[in-house]
mmCIF file of N, CA, C and O in Angstrom:
data_model
loop_
_atom_site.group_PDB
_atom_site.id
_atom_site.type_symbol
_atom_site.label_atom_id
_atom_site.label_comp_id
_atom_site.label_asym_id
_atom_site.label_seq_id
_atom_site.Cartn_x
_atom_site.Cartn_y
_atom_site.Cartn_z
ATOM 1 N N MET A 1 -6.085 -30.045 15.888
ATOM 2 C CA MET A 1 -6.084 -29.361 15.526
ATOM 3 C C MET A 1 -7.083 -29.669 14.056
ATOM 4 O O MET A 1 -6.211 -30.863 13.874
ATOM 5 N N SER A 2 -8.259 -29.126 13.564
ATOM 6 C CA SER A 2 -9.220 -29.652 12.318
ATOM 7 C C SER A 2 -8.085 -28.953 11.434
ATOM 8 O O SER A 2 -7.737 -28.262 11.570
ATOM 9 N N GLU A 3 -8.831 -29.636 10.156
ATOM 10 C CA GLU A 3 -8.323 -28.991 9.204
ATOM 11 C C GLU A 3 -8.803 -27.542 8.517
ATOM 12 O O GLU A 3 -7.904 -27.085 8.464
ATOM 13 N N LYS A 4 -10.499 -27.681 9.184
ATOM 14 C CA LYS A 4 -10.660 -26.107 8.691
ATOM 15 C C LYS A 4 -9.477 -25.429 9.368
ATOM 16 O O LYS A 4 -8.864 -24.084 8.805
ATOM 17 N N ALA A 5 -9.430 -25.014 10.492
ATOM 18 C CA ALA A 5 -8.287 -24.170 11.041
ATOM 19 C C ALA A 5 -7.573 -24.203 11.328
ATOM 20 O O ALA A 5 -6.307 -23.390 11.033
ATOM 21 N N SER A 6 -6.221 -25.694 10.757
ATOM 22 C CA SER A 6 -5.263 -25.276 11.002
ATOM 23 C C SER A 6 -5.045 -24.398 8.812
ATOM 24 O O SER A 6 -3.169 -24.165 9.356
ATOM 25 N N HIS A 7 -5.827 -24.166 8.230
ATOM 26 C CA HIS A 7 -5.213 -23.075 7.284
ATOM 27 C C HIS A 7 -6.612 -21.610 7.235
ATOM 28 O O HIS A 7 -6.345 -20.335 6.614
ATOM 29 N N THR A 8 -7.104 -21.334 8.192
ATOM 30 C CA THR A 8 -7.341 -20.445 8.506
ATOM 31 C C THR A 8 -6.244 -19.813 9.906
ATOM 32 O O THR A 8 -6.426 -20.071 10.267
ATOM 33 N N PRO A 9 -6.511 -18.149 9.403
ATOM 34 C CA PRO A 9 -5.484 -17.035 10.080
ATOM 35 C C PRO A 9 -6.465 -17.598 12.078
ATOM 36 O O PRO A 9 -7.112 -16.986 12.095
ATOM 37 N N MET A 10 -5.136 -17.194 12.255
ATOM 38 C CA MET A 10 -5.747 -16.853 13.769
ATOM 39 C C MET A 10 -6.867 -16.303 14.114
ATOM 40 O O MET A 10 -7.133 -16.312 15.319
ATOM 41 N N GLU A 11 -6.162 -15.045 14.055
ATOM 42 C CA GLU A 11 -7.383 -14.424 13.926
ATOM 43 C C GLU A 11 -8.954 -13.941 13.568
ATOM 44 O O GLU A 11 -9.842 -14.429 14.549
ATOM 45 N N HIS A 12 -8.922 -15.155 12.744
ATOM 46 C CA HIS A 12 -10.424 -15.942 12.388
ATOM 47 C C HIS A 12 -11.205 -16.945 13.384
ATOM 48 O O HIS A 12 -12.351 -17.208 12.599
ATOM 49 N N GLN A 13 -9.837 -17.674 14.183
ATOM 50 C CA GLN A 13 -9.970 -18.534 14.739
ATOM 51 C C GLN A 13 -10.767 -18.913 16.016
ATOM 52 O O GLN A 13 -11.847 -19.500 16.479
ATOM 53 N N SER A 14 -11.299 -17.409 16.532
ATOM 54 C CA SER A 14 -12.641 -16.993 17.668
ATOM 55 C C SER A 14 -13.567 -17.854 17.064
ATOM 56 O O SER A 14 -13.932 -17.882 16.519
ATOM 57 N N SER A 15 -14.757 -16.351 18.060
ATOM 58 C CA SER A 15 -15.777 -17.770 18.066
ATOM 59 C C SER A 15 -16.248 -16.965 17.006
ATOM 60 O O SER A 15 -17.447 -17.082 16.819
ATOM 61 N N GLY A 16 -15.788 -15.849 15.378
ATOM 62 C CA GLY A 16 -16.331 -14.832 14.991
ATOM 63 C C GLY A 16 -17.366 -14.058 15.195
ATOM 64 O O GLY A 16 -18.448 -14.194 14.357
ATOM 65 N N SER A 17 -17.445 -12.739 16.559
ATOM 66 C CA SER A 17 -18.120 -12.515 17.168
ATOM 67 C C SER A 17 -17.946 -11.272 16.079
ATOM 68 O O SER A 17 -17.481 -11.097 15.292
ATOM 69 N N GLY A 18 -19.505 -10.672 16.279
ATOM 70 C CA GLY A 18 -19.144 -9.135 15.597
ATOM 71 C C GLY A 18 -18.722 -8.634 16.750
ATOM 72 O O GLY A 18 -17.572 -7.117 15.381
ATOM 73 N N ASP A 19 -17.953 -7.890 16.570
ATOM 74 C CA ASP A 19 -16.331 -7.175 17.904
ATOM 75 C C ASP A 19 -14.675 -7.795 17.227
ATOM 76 O O ASP A 19 -13.966 -6.612 16.740
ATOM 77 N N ASP A 20 -14.903 -9.237 16.635
ATOM 78 C CA ASP A 20 -13.753 -9.378 16.072
ATOM 79 C C ASP A 20 -14.088 -8.509 14.680
ATOM 80 O O ASP A 20 -13.242 -8.525 13.823
ATOM 81 N N ASP A 21 -14.982 -9.125 13.298
ATOM 82 C CA ASP A 21 -15.282 -8.292 12.687
ATOM 83 C C ASP A 21 -14.948 -6.823 12.352
ATOM 84 O O ASP A 21 -14.828 -6.096 11.923
ATOM 85 N N ARG A 22 -16.141 -6.338 13.814
ATOM 86 C CA ARG A 22 -15.806 -4.697 13.611
ATOM 87 C C ARG A 22 -14.277 -4.413 13.743
ATOM 88 O O ARG A 22 -13.660 -3.444 12.996
ATOM 89 N N SER A 23 -13.357 -4.870 14.635
ATOM 90 C CA SER A 23 -12.218 -4.275 15.237
ATOM 91 C C SER A 23 -11.019 -4.671 13.595
ATOM 92 O O SER A 23 -10.194 -4.312 13.503
ATOM 93 N N ARG A 24 -11.506 -5.826 13.516
ATOM 94 C CA ARG A 24 -10.943 -6.548 11.403
ATOM 95 C C ARG A 24 -10.823 -5.489 10.326
ATOM 96 O O ARG A 24 -9.938 -4.612 9.091
ATOM 97 N N LYS A 25 -12.204 -4.566 10.653
ATOM 98 C CA LYS A 25 -13.074 -3.637 8.940
ATOM 99 C C LYS A 25 -12.060 -1.990 10.391
ATOM 100 O O LYS A 25 -11.181 -2.322 8.856
ATOM 101 N N LEU A 26 -11.453 -1.634 11.334
ATOM 102 C CA LEU A 26 -11.211 -0.212 12.316
ATOM 103 C C LEU A 26 -9.324 -0.613 11.778
ATOM 104 O O LEU A 26 -8.527 0.033 11.233
ATOM 105 N N ARG A 27 -9.200 -1.682 11.830
ATOM 106 C CA ARG A 27 -7.600 -2.278 11.047
ATOM 107 C C ARG A 27 -7.539 -2.306 10.247
ATOM 108 O O ARG A 27 -5.961 -1.319 9.389
ATOM 109 N N GLN A 28 -8.288 -2.625 8.552
ATOM 110 C CA GLN A 28 -8.173 -2.023 8.055
ATOM 111 C C GLN A 28 -7.956 -0.751 7.338
ATOM 112 O O GLN A 28 -7.413 -0.503 6.523
ATOM 113 N N LYS A 29 -9.000 -0.074 8.260
ATOM 114 C CA LYS A 29 -8.764 0.800 7.083
ATOM 115 C C LYS A 29 -8.100 1.648 8.221
ATOM 116 O O LYS A 29 -8.118 3.091 7.173
ATOM 117 N N ARG A 30 -7.608 1.885 9.979
ATOM 118 C CA ARG A 30 -7.199 2.685 9.762
ATOM 119 C C ARG A 30 -5.270 2.624 8.866
ATOM 120 O O ARG A 30 -4.653 3.541 7.470
ATOM 121 N N ILE A 31 -5.424 1.087 8.520
ATOM 122 C CA ILE A 31 -4.248 0.440 7.397
ATOM 123 C C ILE A 31 -4.371 1.167 5.924
ATOM 124 O O ILE A 31 -3.022 1.840 5.782
ATOM 125 N N GLY A 32 -5.801 1.765 6.093
ATOM 126 C CA GLY A 32 -5.206 2.303 4.045
ATOM 127 C C GLY A 32 -5.414 3.502 4.837
ATOM 128 O O GLY A 32 -5.132 3.657 3.970
ATOM 129 N N ASP A 33 -6.273 4.565 5.391
ATOM 130 C CA ASP A 33 -5.010 5.695 6.027
ATOM 131 C C ASP A 33 -4.663 5.766 5.758
ATOM 132 O O ASP A 33 -4.096 6.501 5.245
ATOM 133 N N GLN A 34 -3.629 5.052 7.218
ATOM 134 C CA GLN A 34 -2.285 5.597 7.181
ATOM 135 C C GLN A 34 -1.227 4.932 5.720
ATOM 136 O O GLN A 34 -0.158 5.504 4.827
ATOM 137 N N LEU A 35 -2.027 4.472 4.211
ATOM 138 C CA LEU A 35 -1.374 3.806 3.501
ATOM 139 C C LEU A 35 -1.684 5.033 2.325
ATOM 140 O O LEU A 35 -0.913 5.607 1.739
ATOM 141 N N ARG A 36 -3.016 6.196 2.348
ATOM 142 C CA ARG A 36 -3.310 7.250 0.865
ATOM 143 C C ARG A 36 -2.297 8.013 2.289
ATOM 144 O O ARG A 36 -1.821 9.023 1.015
ATOM 145 N N ARG A 37 -1.962 8.581 3.056
ATOM 146 C CA ARG A 37 -1.596 8.971 3.983
ATOM 147 C C ARG A 37 -0.339 9.940 3.372
ATOM 148 O O ARG A 37 0.827 10.271 2.784
ATOM 149 N N LEU A 38 0.377 8.720 3.157
ATOM 150 C CA LEU A 38 2.321 8.361 3.304
ATOM 151 C C LEU A 38 1.898 8.217 1.193
ATOM 152 O O LEU A 38 2.686 9.633 0.670
ATOM 153 N N TYR A 39 0.790 7.915 0.982
ATOM 154 C CA TYR A 39 1.189 7.961 -1.067
ATOM 155 C C TYR A 39 1.298 9.467 -1.022
ATOM 156 O O TYR A 39 1.952 10.036 -2.169
ATOM 157 N N ASP A 40 0.186 10.526 -0.498
ATOM 158 C CA ASP A 40 -0.549 11.826 -0.307
ATOM 159 C C ASP A 40 0.650 11.986 -0.850
ATOM 160 O O ASP A 40 0.792 13.773 -1.748
ATOM 161 N N GLU A 41 1.711 11.849 0.108
ATOM 162 C CA GLU A 41 3.022 12.716 0.970
ATOM 163 C C GLU A 41 4.501 11.989 -0.052
ATOM 164 O O GLU A 41 4.542 13.873 -0.757
ATOM 165 N N VAL A 42 4.150 11.279 -0.572
ATOM 166 C CA VAL A 42 5.224 10.998 -2.022
ATOM 167 C C VAL A 42 4.900 12.101 -2.625
ATOM 168 O O VAL A 42 6.003 12.044 -4.030
ATOM 169 N N THR A 43 3.526 11.829 -3.634
ATOM 170 C CA THR A 43 3.189 12.834 -4.537
ATOM 171 C C THR A 43 3.530 13.675 -4.686
ATOM 172 O O THR A 43 3.113 14.582 -5.343
ATOM 173 N N GLU A 44 3.096 14.663 -2.998
ATOM 174 C CA GLU A 44 3.671 15.321 -3.353
ATOM 175 C C GLU A 44 5.485 15.829 -3.206
ATOM 176 O O GLU A 44 5.657 17.427 -3.562
ATOM 177 N N GLU A 45 5.901 15.200 -2.913
ATOM 178 C CA GLU A 45 7.834 15.563 -3.016
ATOM 179 C C GLU A 45 8.182 15.875 -4.548
ATOM 180 O O GLU A 45 7.672 15.499 -5.616
ATOM 181 N N ALA A 46 8.778 16.161 -4.576
ATOM 182 C CA ALA A 46 9.717 18.025 -4.968
ATOM 183 C C ALA A 46 10.231 15.828 -6.254
ATOM 184 O O ALA A 46 10.762 15.908 -6.099
ATOM 185 N N VAL A 47 10.148 16.203 -7.771
ATOM 186 C CA VAL A 47 10.853 15.323 -8.038
ATOM 187 C C VAL A 47 12.464 15.575 -8.016
ATOM 188 O O VAL A 47 12.968 17.268 -9.053
ATOM 189 N N PRO A 48 13.976 14.781 -8.281
ATOM 190 C CA PRO A 48 14.727 15.327 -7.971
ATOM 191 C C PRO A 48 15.514 15.498 -9.342
ATOM 192 O O PRO A 48 14.924 14.902 -10.529
ATOM 193 N N VAL A 49 16.160 16.486 -9.683
ATOM 194 C CA VAL A 49 16.612 16.781 -10.568
ATOM 195 C C VAL A 49 17.361 16.172 -11.928
ATOM 196 O O VAL A 49 17.436 16.326 -12.489
ATOM 197 N N GLU A 50 18.628 15.753 -10.605
ATOM 198 C CA GLU A 50 18.877 14.525 -11.786
ATOM 199 C C GLU A 50 17.614 13.508 -11.746
ATOM 200 O O GLU A 50 18.639 12.352 -13.166
ATOM 201 N N PHE A 51 17.083 12.802 -11.923
ATOM 202 C CA PHE A 51 16.173 12.532 -12.556
ATOM 203 C C PHE A 51 15.384 13.292 -13.843
ATOM 204 O O PHE A 51 15.351 12.301 -13.695
ATOM 205 N N LEU A 52 15.139 14.034 -12.839
ATOM 206 C CA LEU A 52 14.778 14.829 -14.313
ATOM 207 C C LEU A 52 15.498 15.010 -15.576
ATOM 208 O O LEU A 52 15.264 15.054 -17.162
ATOM 209 N N ASN A 53 16.996 15.221 -15.272
ATOM 210 C CA ASN A 53 17.808 14.821 -15.957
ATOM 211 C C ASN A 53 17.959 13.611 -17.197
ATOM 212 O O ASN A 53 18.132 13.879 -18.400
ATOM 213 N N LEU A 54 17.642 12.389 -16.196
ATOM 214 C CA LEU A 54 18.537 11.161 -16.860
ATOM 215 C C LEU A 54 16.746 11.093 -17.798
ATOM 216 O O LEU A 54 17.159 10.652 -19.080
ATOM 217 N N LEU A 55 15.827 11.546 -17.608
ATOM 218 C CA LEU A 55 14.136 11.108 -17.746
ATOM 219 C C LEU A 55 14.523 11.613 -19.300
ATOM 220 O O LEU A 55 13.913 12.138 -21.003
ATOM 221 N N GLU A 56 14.852 13.264 -19.396
ATOM 222 C CA GLU A 56 15.799 13.514 -20.120
ATOM 223 C C GLU A 56 15.945 13.612 -21.473
ATOM 224 O O GLU A 56 15.975 13.515 -22.624
ATOM 225 N N GLN A 57 17.863 12.811 -20.622
ATOM 226 C CA GLN A 57 18.428 12.424 -21.350
ATOM 227 C C GLN A 57 17.480 10.749 -22.308
ATOM 228 O O GLN A 57 17.847 10.730 -23.268
ATOM 229 N N ALA A 58 17.379 10.315 -21.789
ATOM 230 C CA ALA A 58 16.180 9.445 -22.420
ATOM 231 C C ALA A 58 14.825 9.706 -23.137
ATOM 232 O O ALA A 58 15.032 8.824 -25.134
ATOM 233 N N ASP A 59 14.973 10.666 -23.503
ATOM 234 C CA ASP A 59 13.565 11.100 -24.049
ATOM 235 C C ASP A 59 14.310 11.634 -24.930
ATOM 236 O O ASP A 59 14.489 11.323 -26.900
ATOM 237 N N LYS A 60 16.325 12.578 -25.256
ATOM 238 C CA LYS A 60 16.928 12.735 -26.088
ATOM 239 C C LYS A 60 17.770 11.660 -27.076
ATOM 240 O O LYS A 60 17.160 10.756 -28.748
ATOM 241 N N SER A 61 17.934 10.640 -26.483
ATOM 242 C CA SER A 61 18.368 8.892 -27.196
ATOM 243 C C SER A 61 17.069 8.719 -27.732
ATOM 244 O O SER A 61 17.390 7.784 -29.444
ATOM 245 N N LYS A 62 15.818 8.854 -27.147
ATOM 246 C CA LYS A 62 14.866 7.536 -27.992
ATOM 247 C C LYS A 62 14.479 8.466 -29.062
ATOM 248 O O LYS A 62 13.333 7.982 -30.320
ATOM 249 N N ASN A 63 14.548 9.604 -29.877
ATOM 250 C CA ASN A 63 14.224 10.697 -30.321
ATOM 251 C C ASN A 63 15.202 10.839 -31.099
ATOM 252 O O ASN A 63 14.804 10.691 -32.809
ATOM 253 N N GLN A 64 16.473 10.295 -31.355
ATOM 254 C CA GLN A 64 18.210 10.343 -32.201
ATOM 255 C C GLN A 64 17.085 8.488 -32.758
ATOM 256 O O GLN A 64 18.197 9.125 -33.710
ATOM 257 N N LYS A 65 16.975 8.116 -31.970
ATOM 258 C CA LYS A 65 17.236 6.669 -32.880
ATOM 259 C C LYS A 65 16.196 6.206 -34.740
ATOM 260 O O LYS A 65 14.963 7.237 -33.951
#
């Protein structure tokens, strides 16, 4: 194995064809789309009341100092 090959991820050791680049870009796009969807779902969730109570207590404690 050459030195260059030992430091290159396996998916990049192929012939370097355009198909490999397109495949990698499609995979990255799919992952990005899934992460955005997950992020959107999490940001739309309601904040638990217990957490809001903790934040309120922290604010009160900060204002008393």
